[in-house]
Amino acid sequence: MARELVESIKKRFHALDPCTNSNYSHFKVVNTDLSLTVSFETKTLSGTVIYDLVNLDDTTEVILDTSALVINSVTVNGQDAEFELKPVKPPYGAPLVIPVHGKELKIAIEFKTTDKCTAIQFIQGDTGPYVFSQCEAIHARSLFPCFDTPAVKSPYKFTGHSPAVVTMSGRPQPSDASGTYVFDQPIPIPSYLVSITSGNLLKAPIGPRSDVYSEEPNLKKCQWEFEKDMENYIQIAERIVFDYEWSRFDSLVLPSSFPYGGMEIPNMTQLTPTLISGDRTQTKVMAHELAHSWSGNLVTNASWEHFWLNEGWTVYLERRILGAIAAEEAKKEGRRDADEYGEQVRHFNLINGWNELTETCETFDKRYTKLVLDLENGDPDDSFSKIPYEKGSFFLYHLETKLGGIKEFDPFIKYYFNKFKYQSLNTADFVDTLYDFYEPKGKKETLDNIDWETWLFVSGLPEKPEFDLTLASQVYKLVDKWVVYVEKGGKLPGDETEHFEGEQDMLFLETLTAKFKTLKVKPETIREFPKIYPKYTASKNGEIISRWNELLISFGKYTPEDELVQTFAAWLGTIGRMKYVRPGYVLLKNGVSRDFAVETFKKYEHTYHPICRTMVKKDLGLDK
């Protein structure tokens, strides 16, 4: 059955990445040399990219991805070459066609970005001009001509020229030239992991092989937030998978307009400043980005149709790391049930993940609630949601459970990442590898009984797993008191959250919101909440702020003039993380008024990253 299953799965997705114009399958990229020069005056990057290619089948042209780039010149094996920019194919950009002859090719291209580049944002940082890039999923083609697909991985040499400090996706190398920064990346990486940042950056140590970078005003806060756990995270991840291969795990806390929680840039993970909450409750994002050092960076999805292979594995590993951290701390406290407690913490995070998965399946485009996607003629950005993260991780948890638990699954983790490191793979490759590993161990029947069709190709929620509710029960008891009050009246519940830890607070707010959606809650009841739970109003943690305001604004019948709404709207103008920004504007649209949501967005849209701006416009119906 295994061979037939794998072949049937292959027929359900594209053999080649449908989100690239390039003819990448005809070439092997031996090495890439990318040089970028920052101009804060013109807000552009100019540069040269040099590819060492092997022509695999005597193809007579190289086709690269570009988007909104100016191509100044092309040489092939040192000789000036003709080239043609074909018409734009939205959303994939304009193919760059270069005639070639021969097996070994050295192609050099001089180029310049334009104001339509979606990969970079020039801003005024806290201490001076600042630029950063974000290439996932298909935005690298607006930064430099490339095979813009995760199917292609290459070692890189990077050079950055700027009057301010530069970081790029590699290991810093010595440079004697003023304003010149050199980096080496010997491990093959895909185009979406190429990055450049430049600004008045300083660094501080957060571990023996980790520094954190930021502008000076926030450096000490960043250092405090991460220094407690960073090295411990790395060592635990190494025990679960294998030794960290990237030499250093440094991090860069970006300005507020950064649109993601984090981006797993090799050797320089990018982080949102919303993680600096002063309570270390959001360091789990660091565990997530660290896990990407194996899942995504070392072993990569072959196209965005298989994005779950990046993010599902990463969330799975993240929760294993967090559970192990909790167990270690419990052992230091002398708890005899330390390992059991670690699993309880892992399950508490699974519960939070299940809630997020449930909400996404109820509200997101059904086409994109499958694990394996069809992205032909589609924009991968439109498909990005919690699905690949949470549904992917629950699929792996399901496999772990069916195959005998952690002890039976851990050897497969090491086998899988060793087999595919430095490579890209698809879902059929993954399933094939499961059978290769477990069939000799007598687990073929177990795998045959997995409902592959439902897990991989059916929209919506999968079967709900059994959770250990030990750490969630206290939260659920308080939620139940509110449900009884709303349904039957009586004494108003008080604040019983004093001993809640950060994750429990989040679970309380999101569970209460979900329950209230099924009940008739009086607005005056909701308006009592800020008096009962003042700590949530005072919180600086974005996870709390977003959930707290969703609860209040969804049911409180607030108007644009109310101070609470004004405060939340102003907060949306101080952040750029799409996890908060996009739901925030949808909340204003549905809970207050569309006019107010649009008015607020227009006030702050110039501060958002181009990707974030585009997505919020779609959310508010301003893209028509």
Coordinates of C-alpha atoms in Angstrom, one line a residue:
M1 CA 0.0 0.0 0.0
A2 CA 2.9 2.4 0.8
R3 CA 4.0 2.8 -2.8
E4 CA 0.5 3.3 -4.1
L5 CA -0.3 5.8 -1.3
V6 CA 2.7 7.9 -2.1
E7 CA 2.0 7.9 -5.8
S8 CA -1.6 8.9 -5.2
I9 CA -0.5 11.7 -2.9
K10 CA 1.9 13.0 -5.6
K11 CA -1.0 13.3 -8.0
R12 CA -2.8 15.8 -5.7
F13 CA -0.2 18.6 -5.9
H14 CA 2.0 20.2 -8.6
A15 CA 5.2 18.5 -9.4
L16 CA 6.9 21.9 -9.7
D17 CA 6.4 25.0 -7.7
P18 CA 3.5 26.9 -9.3
C19 CA 4.4 30.2 -7.7
T20 CA 7.6 30.9 -9.7
N21 CA 8.1 32.0 -13.3
S22 CA 11.6 30.6 -13.3
N23 CA 12.8 27.4 -15.0
Y24 CA 14.6 26.3 -11.8
S25 CA 14.3 22.5 -12.5
H26 CA 16.8 22.8 -15.4
F27 CA 19.7 24.1 -13.2
K28 CA 21.8 23.3 -10.1
V29 CA 22.8 26.4 -8.2
V30 CA 26.4 25.7 -7.0
N31 CA 26.9 29.1 -5.3
T32 CA 25.4 32.6 -5.1
D33 CA 27.3 35.8 -4.5
L34 CA 25.0 38.7 -3.6
S35 CA 26.2 42.3 -3.0
L36 CA 23.7 45.1 -1.9
T37 CA 24.3 48.8 -1.5
V38 CA 21.9 50.8 0.7
S39 CA 20.8 54.3 -0.2
F40 CA 18.9 56.0 2.5
E41 CA 18.6 59.1 0.3
T42 CA 16.8 57.3 -2.6
K43 CA 15.3 54.5 -0.5
T44 CA 16.6 51.9 -2.9
L45 CA 19.1 49.1 -2.9
S46 CA 21.4 48.5 -5.8
G47 CA 23.5 45.4 -6.3
T48 CA 25.0 42.6 -8.2
V49 CA 24.1 38.9 -8.0
I50 CA 26.4 36.3 -9.4
Y51 CA 25.2 32.7 -9.9
D52 CA 27.4 29.7 -10.5
L53 CA 25.1 27.3 -12.3
V54 CA 25.2 23.8 -13.8
N55 CA 23.0 23.4 -16.8
L56 CA 21.4 20.0 -16.2
D57 CA 19.9 19.3 -19.7
D58 CA 21.5 21.8 -22.2
T59 CA 18.7 24.3 -21.7
T60 CA 19.2 27.4 -23.9
E61 CA 17.9 30.1 -21.5
V62 CA 17.9 30.9 -17.8
I63 CA 14.6 32.3 -16.6
L64 CA 14.7 34.1 -13.2
D65 CA 12.0 35.7 -11.1
T66 CA 11.9 39.5 -10.8
S67 CA 9.3 41.9 -9.6
A68 CA 9.5 45.7 -10.0
L69 CA 13.3 45.6 -10.5
V70 CA 15.5 47.6 -12.8
I71 CA 17.9 45.3 -14.6
N72 CA 21.0 47.3 -15.7
S73 CA 23.2 44.6 -17.2
V74 CA 23.8 40.9 -17.5
T75 CA 27.0 38.9 -18.3
V76 CA 27.3 35.2 -19.0
N77 CA 30.8 33.7 -18.4
G78 CA 32.3 37.2 -18.4
Q79 CA 30.7 38.3 -21.7
D80 CA 27.9 40.9 -22.0
A81 CA 24.7 39.1 -22.7
E82 CA 21.3 39.9 -24.1
F83 CA 18.4 39.7 -21.7
E84 CA 14.6 40.3 -21.8
L85 CA 12.1 41.2 -19.1
K86 CA 8.9 39.6 -20.1
P87 CA 5.5 41.1 -19.3
V88 CA 4.4 41.0 -15.6
K89 CA 2.3 38.0 -14.6
P90 CA 0.5 39.0 -11.4
P91 CA 1.2 38.2 -8.6
Y92 CA 4.4 36.5 -9.8
G93 CA 6.2 39.5 -11.4
A94 CA 8.2 39.6 -14.7
P95 CA 10.3 36.7 -15.9
L96 CA 13.9 37.7 -16.7
V97 CA 15.1 35.6 -19.7
I98 CA 18.8 35.2 -20.4
P99 CA 20.0 33.1 -23.4
V100 CA 22.8 30.7 -22.4
H101 CA 24.9 27.9 -23.9
G102 CA 27.1 25.4 -22.2
K103 CA 27.0 23.3 -19.0
E104 CA 28.9 25.5 -16.5
L105 CA 27.6 29.0 -16.3
K106 CA 28.5 32.1 -14.3
I107 CA 25.8 34.7 -14.6
A108 CA 26.2 38.2 -13.2
I109 CA 23.3 40.7 -13.0
E110 CA 23.4 44.3 -12.0
F111 CA 20.1 45.6 -10.7
K112 CA 18.3 48.2 -8.6
T113 CA 15.1 48.1 -6.5
T114 CA 12.2 50.5 -7.0
D115 CA 9.6 52.1 -4.8
K116 CA 7.3 49.1 -5.7
C117 CA 9.7 46.6 -4.0
T118 CA 7.6 44.6 -1.5
A119 CA 10.6 43.0 0.2
I120 CA 12.0 46.1 1.9
Q121 CA 10.9 49.0 4.0
F122 CA 12.8 52.2 4.7
I123 CA 11.7 53.8 8.0
Q124 CA 12.9 56.2 10.6
G125 CA 14.2 54.1 13.4
D126 CA 14.4 55.2 17.1
T127 CA 17.9 56.6 16.5
G128 CA 18.2 57.1 12.7
P129 CA 17.4 55.8 9.2
Y130 CA 16.6 52.1 9.1
V131 CA 15.9 49.5 6.4
F132 CA 14.9 45.9 6.7
S133 CA 13.8 43.2 4.3
Q134 CA 11.2 40.4 4.5
C135 CA 11.2 38.0 1.5
E136 CA 8.8 35.2 2.6
A137 CA 7.0 34.0 0.6
I138 CA 7.6 35.3 -2.9
H139 CA 9.0 38.7 -2.3
A140 CA 12.8 38.0 -2.8
R141 CA 12.2 38.5 -6.5
S142 CA 11.5 42.2 -5.8
L143 CA 14.9 42.4 -3.9
F144 CA 17.1 40.6 -6.5
P145 CA 16.7 38.4 -9.6
C146 CA 16.5 34.8 -8.4
F147 CA 15.0 31.4 -8.6
D148 CA 12.4 32.5 -6.1
T149 CA 11.2 29.1 -4.9
P150 CA 12.0 27.1 -1.7
A151 CA 12.8 24.2 -4.0
V152 CA 16.2 25.9 -4.8
K153 CA 18.8 26.2 -2.1
S154 CA 22.3 27.6 -2.4
P155 CA 25.3 28.5 -0.3
Y156 CA 25.8 32.3 -0.3
K157 CA 28.4 35.0 0.1
F158 CA 26.8 38.3 1.1
T159 CA 28.3 41.8 1.0
G160 CA 26.4 44.8 2.3
H161 CA 27.4 48.4 1.8
S162 CA 25.9 51.1 4.0
P163 CA 26.7 54.1 6.2
A164 CA 25.0 52.2 9.0
V165 CA 25.6 48.7 10.5
V166 CA 24.5 45.9 8.2
T167 CA 23.2 42.4 9.1
M168 CA 22.6 39.7 6.5
S169 CA 21.7 36.0 6.4
G170 CA 25.1 34.6 7.3
R171 CA 28.1 34.5 9.6
P172 CA 30.0 37.8 9.8
Q173 CA 33.5 37.9 8.2
P174 CA 36.3 40.3 8.7
S175 CA 36.2 43.5 6.5
D176 CA 38.7 46.3 6.4
A177 CA 36.7 48.6 4.2
S178 CA 34.6 51.3 5.9
G179 CA 30.9 50.8 5.5
T180 CA 31.4 47.3 4.0
Y181 CA 30.0 44.2 5.8
V182 CA 30.8 40.6 4.6
F183 CA 28.9 37.4 5.5
D184 CA 29.4 33.8 4.6
Q185 CA 26.6 31.2 4.5
P186 CA 28.0 27.8 3.7
I187 CA 24.8 26.0 4.4
P188 CA 22.4 26.0 1.4
I189 CA 19.4 28.3 1.9
P190 CA 16.4 29.3 -0.3
S191 CA 15.7 32.8 -1.6
Y192 CA 13.1 33.6 1.0
L193 CA 15.7 33.4 3.8
V194 CA 17.9 36.1 2.1
S195 CA 17.8 39.2 4.3
I196 CA 19.4 42.6 4.8
T197 CA 19.0 45.1 7.6
S198 CA 20.8 48.3 8.2
G199 CA 20.5 50.9 11.0
N200 CA 22.2 52.1 14.2
L201 CA 22.4 48.6 15.6
L202 CA 24.2 47.5 18.8
K203 CA 24.4 44.1 20.3
A204 CA 24.4 42.5 23.8
P205 CA 25.1 38.8 24.8
I206 CA 22.1 36.6 25.6
G207 CA 24.1 33.3 25.7
P208 CA 27.5 31.8 24.9
R209 CA 26.6 31.5 21.2
S210 CA 23.9 34.2 21.0
D211 CA 23.7 38.0 20.8
V212 CA 20.7 40.2 20.5
Y213 CA 20.8 43.2 18.2
S214 CA 18.7 46.3 18.4
E215 CA 18.9 50.1 18.5
E216 CA 20.3 51.4 21.7
P217 CA 17.1 52.6 23.6
N218 CA 15.7 49.0 23.8
L219 CA 18.9 47.0 24.0
K220 CA 18.9 46.3 27.7
K221 CA 15.2 45.4 27.7
C222 CA 15.8 42.9 24.8
Q223 CA 18.8 41.4 26.6
W224 CA 16.8 40.9 29.8
E225 CA 13.8 39.3 27.9
F226 CA 15.9 36.6 26.3
E227 CA 19.1 35.9 28.3
K228 CA 17.4 33.6 30.9
D229 CA 16.5 30.8 28.4
M230 CA 18.4 31.2 25.1
E231 CA 21.2 28.7 25.6
N232 CA 18.9 26.3 27.4
Y233 CA 16.5 26.4 24.4
I234 CA 19.4 25.5 22.0
Q235 CA 20.6 22.6 24.1
I236 CA 17.2 21.1 24.5
A237 CA 16.5 21.4 20.8
E238 CA 19.8 19.7 20.1
R239 CA 18.8 16.8 22.3
I240 CA 15.5 16.4 20.5
V241 CA 17.0 16.7 16.9
F242 CA 20.8 16.9 16.7
D243 CA 23.6 19.5 17.0
Y244 CA 22.9 23.0 15.9
E245 CA 24.7 23.5 12.6
W246 CA 24.6 27.2 12.0
S247 CA 27.5 28.2 14.4
R248 CA 25.6 31.1 16.1
F249 CA 22.0 31.9 16.9
D250 CA 21.8 35.7 17.0
S251 CA 18.7 37.7 17.0
L252 CA 17.6 41.1 15.8
V253 CA 14.7 43.0 17.4
L254 CA 13.3 45.1 14.6
P255 CA 11.2 48.3 14.7
S256 CA 7.5 48.2 15.2
S257 CA 6.5 47.9 11.5
F258 CA 7.9 44.4 11.2
P259 CA 4.9 42.4 10.1
Y260 CA 5.6 39.0 11.7
G261 CA 6.2 37.7 15.2
G262 CA 9.6 36.4 14.0
M263 CA 11.4 35.4 10.8
E264 CA 13.9 32.6 10.9
I265 CA 16.7 34.3 9.1
P266 CA 19.8 32.0 9.4
N267 CA 22.3 33.4 12.0
M268 CA 20.1 36.5 12.5
T269 CA 16.5 35.7 13.5
Q270 CA 14.3 38.7 13.1
L271 CA 11.9 39.5 16.0
T272 CA 9.0 41.8 16.5
P273 CA 9.4 44.3 19.3
T274 CA 6.0 43.2 20.7
L275 CA 7.9 40.3 22.2
I276 CA 9.6 42.7 24.6
S277 CA 6.8 42.6 27.1
G278 CA 8.8 42.8 30.3
D279 CA 7.5 39.5 31.7
R280 CA 9.3 36.9 29.5
T281 CA 5.9 35.3 28.6
Q282 CA 6.5 35.6 24.8
T283 CA 9.9 34.0 24.7
K284 CA 8.2 31.0 23.2
V285 CA 8.4 32.8 19.9
M286 CA 12.2 32.5 20.3
A287 CA 11.7 28.7 20.8
H288 CA 9.7 28.7 17.6
E289 CA 12.3 30.6 15.5
L290 CA 15.1 28.4 17.0
A291 CA 13.2 25.3 15.9
H292 CA 13.2 26.7 12.4
S293 CA 17.0 26.1 12.4
W294 CA 16.1 22.5 11.7
S295 CA 12.6 22.7 10.2
G296 CA 12.4 25.2 7.4
N297 CA 16.0 26.3 7.2
L298 CA 17.9 23.0 7.2
V299 CA 15.0 20.9 5.8
T300 CA 12.7 23.0 3.6
N301 CA 9.2 22.7 2.0
A302 CA 9.7 22.3 -1.8
S303 CA 6.9 24.8 -2.5
W304 CA 4.4 26.9 -0.5
E305 CA 1.8 24.2 -1.2
H306 CA 3.6 22.2 1.4
F307 CA 4.2 25.0 3.9
W308 CA 3.0 22.7 6.8
L309 CA 6.3 20.9 6.5
N310 CA 8.0 24.0 7.6
E311 CA 5.6 25.4 10.2
G312 CA 3.9 22.2 11.4
W313 CA 7.2 20.7 12.4
T314 CA 8.4 24.0 13.9
V315 CA 5.3 24.3 16.2
Y316 CA 5.7 20.6 17.1
L317 CA 9.3 21.1 18.1
E318 CA 8.6 24.5 19.8
R319 CA 6.1 22.8 22.2
R320 CA 8.5 19.9 22.9
I321 CA 11.2 22.5 23.8
L322 CA 8.8 24.5 26.1
G323 CA 7.7 21.3 27.8
A324 CA 11.3 20.2 28.4
I325 CA 12.1 23.7 29.7
A326 CA 9.2 23.4 32.2
A327 CA 10.4 20.0 33.3
E328 CA 13.9 21.2 33.9
E329 CA 12.7 24.1 36.0
A330 CA 10.4 21.7 38.0
K331 CA 13.4 19.5 38.7
K332 CA 15.4 22.4 40.0
E333 CA 12.5 23.1 42.4
G334 CA 12.7 19.5 43.6
R335 CA 9.4 18.3 42.1
R336 CA 9.2 14.6 41.8
D337 CA 6.6 14.9 39.0
A338 CA 8.9 17.1 36.8
D339 CA 8.6 15.1 33.6
E340 CA 4.9 14.8 34.0
Y341 CA 4.6 18.5 34.6
G342 CA 6.6 19.2 31.5
E343 CA 4.0 17.2 29.5
Q344 CA 1.2 19.1 31.2
V345 CA 2.8 22.4 30.0
R346 CA 3.1 20.9 26.5
H347 CA -0.6 20.0 26.6
F348 CA -1.6 23.4 27.8
N349 CA 0.1 24.8 24.8
L350 CA -1.7 22.2 22.6
I351 CA -5.0 23.4 24.0
N352 CA -4.2 27.0 23.1
G353 CA -3.2 25.8 19.7
W354 CA -6.4 23.8 19.2
N355 CA -8.4 26.9 20.1
E356 CA -6.6 29.0 17.5
L357 CA -7.0 26.2 14.9
T358 CA -10.7 26.0 15.6
E359 CA -11.2 29.8 15.2
T360 CA -9.2 29.7 11.9
C361 CA -11.2 26.9 10.5
E362 CA -14.4 28.7 11.3
T363 CA -13.3 32.1 9.8
F364 CA -10.7 31.5 7.1
D365 CA -11.2 30.7 3.4
K366 CA -12.0 27.0 3.3
R367 CA -9.7 26.4 0.4
Y368 CA -6.8 27.2 2.6
T369 CA -7.8 25.1 5.6
K370 CA -6.3 22.0 4.1
L371 CA -2.7 20.9 4.9
V372 CA -1.7 20.5 1.2
L373 CA -2.7 23.5 -0.8
D374 CA -3.4 24.2 -4.5
L375 CA -1.7 27.5 -5.2
E376 CA -1.9 27.6 -9.0
N377 CA -2.4 31.2 -10.0
G378 CA -2.6 32.2 -6.3
D379 CA -0.6 34.3 -4.0
P380 CA 0.9 32.4 -1.1
D381 CA 0.4 35.4 1.2
D382 CA -3.4 34.9 0.8
S383 CA -3.1 31.3 2.1
F384 CA -1.0 32.1 5.2
S385 CA -2.8 31.5 8.4
K386 CA -2.6 29.3 11.5
I387 CA -3.5 26.2 9.4
P388 CA 0.0 25.1 8.4
Y389 CA 1.3 25.9 11.9
E390 CA -1.5 24.3 14.0
K391 CA -3.1 21.7 11.8
G392 CA 0.4 20.6 10.7
S393 CA 1.6 20.3 14.3
F394 CA -1.5 18.4 15.3
F395 CA -0.9 16.0 12.4
L396 CA 2.6 15.3 13.7
Y397 CA 1.2 14.9 17.3
H398 CA -1.4 12.5 15.9
L399 CA 1.4 10.4 14.2
E400 CA 3.4 10.5 17.4
T401 CA 0.4 9.2 19.4
K402 CA -0.5 6.5 16.9
L403 CA 3.1 5.3 16.5
G404 CA 3.6 4.7 20.2
G405 CA 4.4 8.1 21.9
I406 CA 7.5 10.3 22.3
K407 CA 10.0 7.4 22.8
E408 CA 8.9 5.8 19.5
F409 CA 8.7 9.1 17.6
D410 CA 11.9 10.7 18.7
P411 CA 14.2 8.4 16.6
F412 CA 12.1 9.3 13.5
I413 CA 12.7 13.0 14.2
K414 CA 16.5 12.5 14.0
Y415 CA 16.2 10.2 11.0
Y416 CA 13.9 12.6 9.1
F417 CA 16.0 15.7 9.6
N418 CA 19.3 13.9 8.9
K419 CA 17.8 12.4 5.7
F420 CA 16.6 15.8 4.3
K421 CA 19.0 18.3 5.7
Y422 CA 20.2 20.8 3.0
Q423 CA 17.3 19.7 0.8
S424 CA 13.7 20.6 0.0
L425 CA 10.9 18.0 0.1
N426 CA 7.1 17.7 -0.5
T427 CA 4.4 15.8 1.4
A428 CA 4.8 12.6 -0.6
D429 CA 8.5 12.5 0.3
F430 CA 7.5 12.9 4.0
V431 CA 4.9 10.0 3.9
D432 CA 7.4 7.8 2.0
T433 CA 10.0 8.4 4.7
L434 CA 7.5 7.5 7.4
Y435 CA 7.0 4.1 5.8
D436 CA 10.8 3.7 5.2
F437 CA 11.4 4.2 8.9
Y438 CA 8.5 2.5 10.5
E439 CA 7.7 -0.4 8.2
P440 CA 10.9 -2.4 9.3
K441 CA 9.7 -1.8 12.9
G442 CA 6.4 -3.5 12.3
K443 CA 4.4 -0.3 12.1
K444 CA 3.1 -0.6 8.5
E445 CA -0.4 -1.5 9.6
T446 CA -0.5 1.5 11.9
L447 CA 0.5 3.8 9.0
D448 CA -2.0 2.1 6.7
N449 CA -4.8 3.0 9.1
I450 CA -3.9 6.7 9.2
D451 CA -6.7 8.7 7.5
W452 CA -4.3 10.4 5.0
E453 CA -7.1 11.8 2.9
T454 CA -8.8 13.7 5.7
W455 CA -5.6 15.0 7.3
L456 CA -3.9 16.1 4.1
F457 CA -6.6 17.1 1.6
V458 CA -9.9 17.8 3.5
S459 CA -10.7 21.3 4.7
G460 CA -11.6 22.1 8.3
L461 CA -10.9 20.7 11.7
P462 CA -9.4 17.2 12.1
E463 CA -10.4 14.9 14.9
K464 CA -9.9 16.5 18.3
P465 CA -7.2 14.8 20.3
E466 CA -7.3 14.0 24.0
F467 CA -5.6 16.6 26.2
D468 CA -4.2 16.6 29.7
L469 CA -6.4 19.4 31.3
T470 CA -4.5 19.7 34.5
L471 CA -3.2 23.2 33.9
A472 CA -6.4 24.3 32.1
S473 CA -8.9 23.2 34.7
Q474 CA -8.5 26.3 36.8
V475 CA -9.1 28.5 33.8
Y476 CA -12.2 26.5 32.8
K477 CA -13.7 26.7 36.3
L478 CA -13.6 30.5 36.1
V479 CA -15.0 30.5 32.6
D480 CA -17.9 28.3 33.8
K481 CA -18.7 30.8 36.6
W482 CA -19.1 33.5 34.0
V483 CA -21.3 31.2 31.8
V484 CA -23.6 30.5 34.8
Y485 CA -23.8 34.2 35.6
V486 CA -24.7 35.2 32.1
E487 CA -27.3 32.4 31.9
K488 CA -28.8 32.6 35.4
G489 CA -27.6 35.8 37.0
G490 CA -26.6 35.8 40.7
K491 CA -23.4 37.1 42.1
L492 CA -21.0 38.7 39.7
P493 CA -17.8 36.6 39.5
G494 CA -14.7 38.3 40.9
D495 CA -11.0 38.3 39.9
E496 CA -9.6 34.8 40.4
T497 CA -6.7 35.3 38.0
E498 CA -4.1 36.3 40.5
H499 CA -2.1 33.1 40.2
F500 CA -2.6 32.7 36.5
E501 CA 0.5 32.6 34.4
G502 CA 0.7 34.3 31.0
E503 CA -0.6 31.3 29.0
Q504 CA -3.5 30.8 31.4
D505 CA -4.5 34.4 31.1
M506 CA -4.6 34.0 27.3
L507 CA -6.6 30.8 27.5
F508 CA -9.1 32.5 29.9
L509 CA -9.7 35.4 27.6
E510 CA -10.1 33.4 24.4
T511 CA -12.2 30.7 26.0
L512 CA -14.5 33.3 27.5
T513 CA -14.8 35.1 24.2
A514 CA -15.7 31.8 22.4
K515 CA -18.3 31.0 25.1
F516 CA -19.9 34.4 24.9
K517 CA -20.4 34.0 21.2
T518 CA -23.0 31.3 22.0
L519 CA -24.7 33.3 24.7
K520 CA -26.7 36.5 25.0
V521 CA -24.3 38.7 27.0
K522 CA -25.5 42.1 28.1
P523 CA -23.2 45.0 27.1
E524 CA -23.4 46.4 30.6
T525 CA -22.0 43.1 31.9
I526 CA -19.0 43.4 29.6
R527 CA -18.5 47.0 30.6
E528 CA -17.8 45.8 34.2
F529 CA -14.8 43.8 33.0
P530 CA -12.2 46.6 33.1
K531 CA -13.1 47.2 36.8
I532 CA -12.9 43.5 37.7
Y533 CA -9.7 42.7 35.7
P534 CA -7.6 45.9 35.8
K535 CA -4.4 43.9 35.1
Y536 CA -5.6 43.2 31.6
T537 CA -6.2 46.8 30.9
A538 CA -2.7 47.6 32.2
S539 CA -1.0 44.8 30.3
K540 CA 1.8 45.7 27.8
N541 CA 1.7 42.1 26.3
G542 CA 0.3 42.1 22.8
E543 CA -1.2 38.6 23.3
I544 CA -3.2 40.0 26.2
I545 CA -4.1 43.3 24.6
S546 CA -5.5 41.7 21.5
R547 CA -7.5 39.1 23.3
W548 CA -8.8 41.6 26.0
N549 CA -10.0 44.0 23.4
E550 CA -11.6 41.3 21.3
L551 CA -13.6 40.3 24.4
L552 CA -14.7 43.9 25.3
I553 CA -15.3 45.3 21.8
S554 CA -17.1 42.2 20.5
F555 CA -19.8 42.3 23.1
G556 CA -19.6 45.8 24.8
K557 CA -21.5 47.9 22.2
Y558 CA -18.7 50.5 22.3
T559 CA -18.7 53.5 20.0
P560 CA -15.8 55.2 18.3
E561 CA -15.9 57.9 20.9
D562 CA -15.4 55.6 23.9
E563 CA -11.9 55.8 25.4
L564 CA -11.4 52.1 25.3
V565 CA -11.9 52.0 21.5
Q566 CA -9.7 55.1 21.0
T567 CA -6.9 53.5 23.1
F568 CA -7.1 50.2 21.1
A569 CA -7.1 52.1 17.8
A570 CA -4.1 54.1 18.9
W571 CA -2.3 50.9 19.9
L572 CA -2.8 49.5 16.3
G573 CA -0.9 52.6 15.1
T574 CA 2.1 51.6 17.3
I575 CA 2.6 48.0 16.0
G576 CA 3.1 46.3 12.7
R577 CA 2.8 42.6 13.6
M578 CA 0.0 41.3 11.3
K579 CA -1.0 38.7 14.0
Y580 CA -2.4 41.7 15.9
V581 CA -3.0 44.4 13.2
R582 CA -5.2 42.4 10.8
P583 CA -7.6 41.0 13.4
G584 CA -7.5 44.4 15.1
Y585 CA -8.9 46.2 12.1
V586 CA -11.5 43.4 11.5
L587 CA -12.5 43.8 15.2
L588 CA -13.0 47.6 14.7
K589 CA -14.9 46.9 11.4
N590 CA -17.3 44.3 13.0
G591 CA -17.4 45.5 16.6
V592 CA -17.5 49.3 16.1
S593 CA -18.0 50.4 12.5
R594 CA -16.4 49.9 9.1
D595 CA -16.0 53.7 8.7
F596 CA -14.1 54.0 11.9
A597 CA -11.9 51.0 11.0
V598 CA -11.1 52.6 7.6
E599 CA -10.5 56.0 9.1
T600 CA -8.1 54.5 11.6
F601 CA -6.2 52.5 9.0
K602 CA -5.8 55.5 6.7
K603 CA -4.4 57.4 9.7
Y604 CA -1.7 54.8 10.2
E605 CA -1.2 52.9 6.9
H606 CA 2.0 54.7 6.1
T607 CA 3.7 53.1 9.2
Y608 CA 2.9 49.6 8.1
H609 CA 5.0 47.2 6.0
P610 CA 3.8 46.9 2.3
I611 CA 2.7 43.3 2.9
C612 CA 0.7 44.3 6.0
R613 CA -0.8 47.3 4.2
T614 CA -2.0 45.1 1.3
M615 CA -3.5 42.4 3.5
V616 CA -5.4 45.0 5.7
K617 CA -6.8 46.6 2.6
K618 CA -8.2 43.2 1.6
D619 CA -9.6 42.7 5.1
L620 CA -11.4 46.1 4.9
G621 CA -12.5 45.7 1.3
L622 CA -10.3 48.6 0.2
D623 CA -8.6 46.5 -2.5
K624 CA -11.6 46.5 -4.9

